[in-house]
N, CA, C and O atoms as a printed pandas DataFrame, in Angstrom:
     atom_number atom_name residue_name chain_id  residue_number  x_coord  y_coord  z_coord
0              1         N          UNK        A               1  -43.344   52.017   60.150
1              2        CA          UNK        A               1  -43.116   52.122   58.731
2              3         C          UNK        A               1  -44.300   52.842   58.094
3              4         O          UNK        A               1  -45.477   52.670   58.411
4              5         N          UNK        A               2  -43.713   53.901   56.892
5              6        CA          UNK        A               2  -44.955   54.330   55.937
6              7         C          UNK        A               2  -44.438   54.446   54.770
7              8         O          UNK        A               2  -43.230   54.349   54.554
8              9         N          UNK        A               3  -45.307   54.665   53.910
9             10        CA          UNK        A               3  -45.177   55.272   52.396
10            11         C          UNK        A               3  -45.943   56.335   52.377
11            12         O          UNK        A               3  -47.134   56.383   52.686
12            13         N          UNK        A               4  -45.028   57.493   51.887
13            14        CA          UNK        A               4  -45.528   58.866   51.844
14            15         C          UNK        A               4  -45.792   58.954   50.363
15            16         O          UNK        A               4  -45.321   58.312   49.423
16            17         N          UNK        A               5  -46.484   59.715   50.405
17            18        CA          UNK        A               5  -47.279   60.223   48.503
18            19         C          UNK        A               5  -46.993   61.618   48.747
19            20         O          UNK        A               5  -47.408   62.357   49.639
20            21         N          UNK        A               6  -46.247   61.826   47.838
21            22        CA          UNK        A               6  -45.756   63.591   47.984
22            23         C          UNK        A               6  -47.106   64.889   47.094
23            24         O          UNK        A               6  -47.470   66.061   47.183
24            25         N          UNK        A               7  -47.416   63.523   46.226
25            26        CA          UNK        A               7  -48.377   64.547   45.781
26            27         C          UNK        A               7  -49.881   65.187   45.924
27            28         O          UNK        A               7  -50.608   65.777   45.124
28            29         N          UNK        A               8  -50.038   64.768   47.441
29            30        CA          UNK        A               8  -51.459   64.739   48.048
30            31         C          UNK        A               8  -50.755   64.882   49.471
31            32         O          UNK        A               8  -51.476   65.297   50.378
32            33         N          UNK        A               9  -49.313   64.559   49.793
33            34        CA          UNK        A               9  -48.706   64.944   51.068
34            35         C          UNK        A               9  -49.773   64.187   52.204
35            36         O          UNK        A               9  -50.145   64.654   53.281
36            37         N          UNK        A              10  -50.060   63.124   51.710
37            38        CA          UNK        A              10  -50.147   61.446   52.434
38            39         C          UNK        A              10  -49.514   60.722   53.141
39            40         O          UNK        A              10  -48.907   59.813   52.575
40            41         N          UNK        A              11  -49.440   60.805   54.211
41            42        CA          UNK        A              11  -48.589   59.464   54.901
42            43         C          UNK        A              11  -49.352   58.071   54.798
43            44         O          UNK        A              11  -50.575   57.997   54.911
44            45         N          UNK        A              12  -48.740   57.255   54.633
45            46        CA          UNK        A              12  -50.029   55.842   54.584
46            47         C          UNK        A              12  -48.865   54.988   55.833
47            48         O          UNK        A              12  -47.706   54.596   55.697
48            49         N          UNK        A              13  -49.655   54.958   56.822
49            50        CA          UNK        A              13  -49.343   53.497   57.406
50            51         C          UNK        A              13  -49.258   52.545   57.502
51            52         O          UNK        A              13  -50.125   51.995   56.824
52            53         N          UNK        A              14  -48.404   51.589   58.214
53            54        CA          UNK        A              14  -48.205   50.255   57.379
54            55         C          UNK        A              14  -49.025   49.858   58.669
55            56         O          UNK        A              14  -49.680   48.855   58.381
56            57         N          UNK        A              15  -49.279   50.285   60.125
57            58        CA          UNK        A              15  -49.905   49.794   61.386
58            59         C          UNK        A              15  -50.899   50.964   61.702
59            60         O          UNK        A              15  -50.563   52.126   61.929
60            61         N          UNK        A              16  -52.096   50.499   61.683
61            62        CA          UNK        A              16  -53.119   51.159   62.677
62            63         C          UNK        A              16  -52.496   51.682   63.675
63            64         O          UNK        A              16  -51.499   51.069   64.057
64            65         N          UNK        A              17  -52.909   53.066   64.463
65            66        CA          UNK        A              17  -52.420   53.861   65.205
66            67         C          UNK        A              17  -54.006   54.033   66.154
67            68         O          UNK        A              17  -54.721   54.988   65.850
68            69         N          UNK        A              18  -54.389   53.246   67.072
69            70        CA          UNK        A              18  -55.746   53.969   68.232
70            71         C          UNK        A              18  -55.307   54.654   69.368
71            72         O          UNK        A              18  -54.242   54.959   69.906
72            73         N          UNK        A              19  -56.304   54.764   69.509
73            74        CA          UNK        A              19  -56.645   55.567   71.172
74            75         C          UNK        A              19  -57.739   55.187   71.805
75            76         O          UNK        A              19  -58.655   55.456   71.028
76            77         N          UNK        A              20  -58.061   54.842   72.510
77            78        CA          UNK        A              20  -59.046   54.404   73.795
78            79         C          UNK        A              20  -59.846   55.867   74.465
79            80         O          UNK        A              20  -59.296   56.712   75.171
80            81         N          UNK        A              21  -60.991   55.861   74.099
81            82        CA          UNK        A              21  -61.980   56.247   75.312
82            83         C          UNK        A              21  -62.327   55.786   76.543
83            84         O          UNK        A              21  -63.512   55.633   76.843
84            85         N          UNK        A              22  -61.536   55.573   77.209
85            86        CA          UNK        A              22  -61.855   54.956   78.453
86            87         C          UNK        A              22  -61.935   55.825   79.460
87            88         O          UNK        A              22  -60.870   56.376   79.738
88            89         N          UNK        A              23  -63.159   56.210   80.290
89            90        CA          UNK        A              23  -63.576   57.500   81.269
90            91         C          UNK        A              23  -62.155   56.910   82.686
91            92         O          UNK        A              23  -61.694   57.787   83.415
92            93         N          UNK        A              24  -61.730   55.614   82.827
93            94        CA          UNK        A              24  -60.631   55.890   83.517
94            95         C          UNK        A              24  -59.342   56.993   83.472
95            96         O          UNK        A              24  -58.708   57.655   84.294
96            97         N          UNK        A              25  -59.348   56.679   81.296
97            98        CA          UNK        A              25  -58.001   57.952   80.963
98            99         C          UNK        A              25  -58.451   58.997   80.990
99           100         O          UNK        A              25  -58.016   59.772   80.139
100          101         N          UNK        A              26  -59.334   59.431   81.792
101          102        CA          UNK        A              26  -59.425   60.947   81.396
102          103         C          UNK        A              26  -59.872   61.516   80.223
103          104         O          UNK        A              26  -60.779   60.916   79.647
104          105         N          UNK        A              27  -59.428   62.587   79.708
105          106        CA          UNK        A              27  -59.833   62.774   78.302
106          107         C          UNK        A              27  -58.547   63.029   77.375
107          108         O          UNK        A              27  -58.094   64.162   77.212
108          109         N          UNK        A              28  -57.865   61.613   76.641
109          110        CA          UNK        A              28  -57.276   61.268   75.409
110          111         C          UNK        A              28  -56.664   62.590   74.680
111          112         O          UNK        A              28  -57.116   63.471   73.947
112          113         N          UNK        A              29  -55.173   62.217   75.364
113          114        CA          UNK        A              29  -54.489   63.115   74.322
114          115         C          UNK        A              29  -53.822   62.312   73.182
115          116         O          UNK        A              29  -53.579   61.124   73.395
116          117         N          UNK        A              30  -53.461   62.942   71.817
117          118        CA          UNK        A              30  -52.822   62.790   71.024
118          119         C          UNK        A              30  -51.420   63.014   70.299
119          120         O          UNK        A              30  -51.718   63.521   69.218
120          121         N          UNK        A              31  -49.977   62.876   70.375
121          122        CA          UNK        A              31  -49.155   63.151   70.046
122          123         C          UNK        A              31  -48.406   62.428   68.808
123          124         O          UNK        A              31  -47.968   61.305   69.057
124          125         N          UNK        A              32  -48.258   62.802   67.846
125          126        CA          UNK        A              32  -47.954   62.256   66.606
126          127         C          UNK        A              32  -46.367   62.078   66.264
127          128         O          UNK        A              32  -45.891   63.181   65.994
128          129         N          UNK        A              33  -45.725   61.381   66.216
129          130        CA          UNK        A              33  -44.092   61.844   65.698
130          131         C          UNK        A              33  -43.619   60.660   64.859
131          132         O          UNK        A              33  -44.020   59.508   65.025
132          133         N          UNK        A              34  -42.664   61.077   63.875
133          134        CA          UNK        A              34  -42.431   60.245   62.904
134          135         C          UNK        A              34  -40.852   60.265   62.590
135          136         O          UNK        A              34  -40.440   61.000   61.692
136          137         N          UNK        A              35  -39.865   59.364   63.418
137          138        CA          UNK        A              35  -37.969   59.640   62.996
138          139         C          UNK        A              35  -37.949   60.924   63.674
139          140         O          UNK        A              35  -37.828   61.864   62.889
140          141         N          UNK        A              36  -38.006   61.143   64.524
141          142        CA          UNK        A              36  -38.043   62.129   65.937
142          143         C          UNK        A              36  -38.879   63.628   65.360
143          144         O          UNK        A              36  -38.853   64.607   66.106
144          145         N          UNK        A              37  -39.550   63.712   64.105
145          146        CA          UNK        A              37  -40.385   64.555   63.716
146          147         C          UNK        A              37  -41.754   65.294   64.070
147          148         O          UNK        A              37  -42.733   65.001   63.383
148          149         N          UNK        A              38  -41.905   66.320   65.190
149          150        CA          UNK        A              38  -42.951   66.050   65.727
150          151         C          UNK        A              38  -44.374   66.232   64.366
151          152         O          UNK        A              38  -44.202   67.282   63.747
152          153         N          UNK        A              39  -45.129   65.750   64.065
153          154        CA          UNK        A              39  -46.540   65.788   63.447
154          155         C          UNK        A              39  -47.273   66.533   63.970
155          156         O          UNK        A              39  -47.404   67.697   63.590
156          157         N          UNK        A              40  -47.722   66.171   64.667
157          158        CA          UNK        A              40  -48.599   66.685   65.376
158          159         C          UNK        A              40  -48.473   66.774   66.890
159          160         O          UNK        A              40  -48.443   65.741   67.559
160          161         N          UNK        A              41  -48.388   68.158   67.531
161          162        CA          UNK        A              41  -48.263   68.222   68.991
162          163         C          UNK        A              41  -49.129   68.140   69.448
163          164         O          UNK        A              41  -50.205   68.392   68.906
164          165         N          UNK        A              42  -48.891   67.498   71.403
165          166        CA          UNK        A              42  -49.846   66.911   71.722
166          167         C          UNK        A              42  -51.310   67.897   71.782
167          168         O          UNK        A              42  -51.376   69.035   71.318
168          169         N          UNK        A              43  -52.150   67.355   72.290
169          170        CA          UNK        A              43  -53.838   67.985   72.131
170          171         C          UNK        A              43  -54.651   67.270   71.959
171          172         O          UNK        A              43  -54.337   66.371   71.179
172          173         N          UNK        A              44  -55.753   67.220   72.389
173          174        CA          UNK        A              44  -57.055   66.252   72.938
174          175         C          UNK        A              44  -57.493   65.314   71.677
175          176         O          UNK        A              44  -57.561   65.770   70.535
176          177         N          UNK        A              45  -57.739   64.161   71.953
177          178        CA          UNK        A              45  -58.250   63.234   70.527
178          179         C          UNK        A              45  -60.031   64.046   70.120
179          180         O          UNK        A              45  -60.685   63.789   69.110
180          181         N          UNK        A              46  -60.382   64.870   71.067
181          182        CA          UNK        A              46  -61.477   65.368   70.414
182          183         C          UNK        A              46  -61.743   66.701   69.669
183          184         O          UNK        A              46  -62.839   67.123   69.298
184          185         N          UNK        A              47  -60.667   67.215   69.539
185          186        CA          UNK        A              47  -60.426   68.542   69.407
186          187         C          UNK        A              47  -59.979   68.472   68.045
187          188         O          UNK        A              47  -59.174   67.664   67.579
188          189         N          UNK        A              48  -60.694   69.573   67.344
189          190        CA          UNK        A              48  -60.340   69.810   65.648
190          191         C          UNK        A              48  -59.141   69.087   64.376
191          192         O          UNK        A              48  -59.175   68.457   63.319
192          193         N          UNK        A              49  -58.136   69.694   65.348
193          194        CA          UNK        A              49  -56.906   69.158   65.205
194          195         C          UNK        A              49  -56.474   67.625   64.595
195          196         O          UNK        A              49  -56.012   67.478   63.464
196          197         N          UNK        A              50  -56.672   66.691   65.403
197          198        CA          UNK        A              50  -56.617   65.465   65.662
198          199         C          UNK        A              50  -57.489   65.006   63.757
199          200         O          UNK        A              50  -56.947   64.313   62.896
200          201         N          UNK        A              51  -58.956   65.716   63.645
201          202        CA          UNK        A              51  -59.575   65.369   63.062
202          203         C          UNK        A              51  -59.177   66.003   61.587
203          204         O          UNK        A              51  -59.746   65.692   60.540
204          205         N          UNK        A              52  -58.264   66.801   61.685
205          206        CA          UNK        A              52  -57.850   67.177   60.205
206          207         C          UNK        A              52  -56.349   66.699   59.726
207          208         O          UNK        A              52  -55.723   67.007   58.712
208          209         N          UNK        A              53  -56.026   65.903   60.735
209          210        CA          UNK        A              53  -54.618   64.987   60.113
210          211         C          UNK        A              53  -55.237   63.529   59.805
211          212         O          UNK        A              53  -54.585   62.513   59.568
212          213         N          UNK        A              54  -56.900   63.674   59.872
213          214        CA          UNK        A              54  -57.023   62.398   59.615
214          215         C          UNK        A              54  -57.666   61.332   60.933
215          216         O          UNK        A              54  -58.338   60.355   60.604
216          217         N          UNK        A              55  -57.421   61.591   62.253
217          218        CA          UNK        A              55  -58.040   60.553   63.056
218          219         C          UNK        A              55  -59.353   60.378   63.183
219          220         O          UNK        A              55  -59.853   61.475   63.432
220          221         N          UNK        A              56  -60.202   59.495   63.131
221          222        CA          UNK        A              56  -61.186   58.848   62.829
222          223         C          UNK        A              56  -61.789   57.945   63.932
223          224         O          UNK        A              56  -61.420   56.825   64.287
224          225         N          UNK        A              57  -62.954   58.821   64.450
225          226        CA          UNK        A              57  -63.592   58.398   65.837
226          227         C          UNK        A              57  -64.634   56.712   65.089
227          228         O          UNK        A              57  -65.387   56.658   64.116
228          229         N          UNK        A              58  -64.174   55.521   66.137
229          230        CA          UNK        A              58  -64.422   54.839   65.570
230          231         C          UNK        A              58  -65.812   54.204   65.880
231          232         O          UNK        A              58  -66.233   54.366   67.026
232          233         N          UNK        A              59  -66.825   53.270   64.705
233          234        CA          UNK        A              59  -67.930   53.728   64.946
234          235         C          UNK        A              59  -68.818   53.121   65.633
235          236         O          UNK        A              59  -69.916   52.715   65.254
236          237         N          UNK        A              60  -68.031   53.013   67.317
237          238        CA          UNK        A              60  -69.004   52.289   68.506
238          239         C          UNK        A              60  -68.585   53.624   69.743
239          240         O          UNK        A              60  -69.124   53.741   70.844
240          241         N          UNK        A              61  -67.816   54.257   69.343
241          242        CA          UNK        A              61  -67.943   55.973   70.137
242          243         C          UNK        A              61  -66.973   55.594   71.033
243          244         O          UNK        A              61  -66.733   56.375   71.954
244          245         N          UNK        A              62  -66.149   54.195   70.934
245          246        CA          UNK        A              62  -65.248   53.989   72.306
246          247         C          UNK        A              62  -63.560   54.513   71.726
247          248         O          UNK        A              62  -62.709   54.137   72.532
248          249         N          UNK        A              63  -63.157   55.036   70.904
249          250        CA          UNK        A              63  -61.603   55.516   70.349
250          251         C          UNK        A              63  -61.763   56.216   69.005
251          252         O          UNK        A              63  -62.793   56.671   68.508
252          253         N          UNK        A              64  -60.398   56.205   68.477
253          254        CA          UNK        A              64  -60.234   57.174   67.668
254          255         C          UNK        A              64  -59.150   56.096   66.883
255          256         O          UNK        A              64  -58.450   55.257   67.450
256          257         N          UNK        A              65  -59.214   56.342   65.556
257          258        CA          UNK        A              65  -57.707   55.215   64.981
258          259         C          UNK        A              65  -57.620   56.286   63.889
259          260         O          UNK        A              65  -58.436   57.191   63.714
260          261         N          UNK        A              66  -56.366   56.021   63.092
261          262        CA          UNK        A              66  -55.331   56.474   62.001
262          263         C          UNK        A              66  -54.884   55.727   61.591
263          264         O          UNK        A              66  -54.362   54.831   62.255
264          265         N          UNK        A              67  -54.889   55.763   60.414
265          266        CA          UNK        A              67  -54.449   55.164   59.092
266          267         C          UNK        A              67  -53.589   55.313   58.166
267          268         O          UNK        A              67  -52.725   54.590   57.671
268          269         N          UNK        A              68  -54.040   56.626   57.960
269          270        CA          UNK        A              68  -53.170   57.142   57.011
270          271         C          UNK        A              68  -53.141   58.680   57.989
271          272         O          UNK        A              68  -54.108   58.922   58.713
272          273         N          UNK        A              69  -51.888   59.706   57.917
273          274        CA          UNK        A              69  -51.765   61.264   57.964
274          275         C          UNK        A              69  -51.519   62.146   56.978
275          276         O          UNK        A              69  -50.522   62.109   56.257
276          277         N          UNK        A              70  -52.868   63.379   56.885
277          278        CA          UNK        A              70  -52.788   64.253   56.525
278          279         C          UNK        A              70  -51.442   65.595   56.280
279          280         O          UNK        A              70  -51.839   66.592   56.884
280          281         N          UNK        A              71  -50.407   65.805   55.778
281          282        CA          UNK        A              71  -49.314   66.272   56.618
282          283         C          UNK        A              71  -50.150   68.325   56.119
283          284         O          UNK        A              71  -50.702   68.846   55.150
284          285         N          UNK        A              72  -49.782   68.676   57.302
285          286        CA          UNK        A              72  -50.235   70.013   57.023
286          287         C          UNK        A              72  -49.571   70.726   56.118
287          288         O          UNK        A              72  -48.500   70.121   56.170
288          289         N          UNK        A              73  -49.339   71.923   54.987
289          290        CA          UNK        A              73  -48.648   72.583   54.141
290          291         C          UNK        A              73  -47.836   73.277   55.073
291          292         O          UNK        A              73  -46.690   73.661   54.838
292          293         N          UNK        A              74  -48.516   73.445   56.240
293          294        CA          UNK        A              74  -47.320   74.795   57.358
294          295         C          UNK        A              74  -46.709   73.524   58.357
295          296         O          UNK        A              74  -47.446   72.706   58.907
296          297         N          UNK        A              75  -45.729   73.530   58.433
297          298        CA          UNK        A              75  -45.945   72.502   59.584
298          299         C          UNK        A              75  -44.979   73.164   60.937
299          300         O          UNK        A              75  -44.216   72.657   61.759
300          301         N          UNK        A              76  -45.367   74.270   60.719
301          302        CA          UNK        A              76  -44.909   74.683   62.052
302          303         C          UNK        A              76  -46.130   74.723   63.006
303          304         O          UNK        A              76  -45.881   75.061   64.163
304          305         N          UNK        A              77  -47.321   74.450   62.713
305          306        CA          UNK        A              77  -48.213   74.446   63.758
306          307         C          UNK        A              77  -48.149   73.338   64.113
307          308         O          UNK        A              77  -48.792   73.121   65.140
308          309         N          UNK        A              78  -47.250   71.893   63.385
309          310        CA          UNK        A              78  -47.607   71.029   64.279
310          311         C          UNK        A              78  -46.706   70.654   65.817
311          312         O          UNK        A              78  -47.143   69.808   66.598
């Protein structure tokens, strides 16, 4: 579940969304989708991307969480 704000093009979540740094996973991909919508295609939780829809490396260096999404104006890049 979310509530979108159309006029800042906000998604707000109703559930925290993480990811794990764990050197077992490798290095953390990210794939976003919302009612079969892709958001954001997949691509590394450390990579630019990730960090301009909003994910937020959290502050003991072990994941990444989301809260709320940024929605891009083009969204064919996502």
């Amino acid at each position: 579940m979310a509530w979108f704000d159309p006029s800042v093009r906000i998604l707000y979540l109703s559930r925290r969304v993480s990811v794990t740094n764990e050197r077992a996973l490798g290095d953390p991909v990210v794939e976003v989708m919302c009612g079969g919508l892709r958001l954001l295609k997949k691509t590394k939780a450390k990579h630019r991307r990730p960090k301009d829809v909003a994910f937020v490396r959290t502050p003991s260096g072990w994941g990444w969480y989301l809260d709320k999404f940024y929605l891009p104006d083009d969204m064919s890049d996502a």
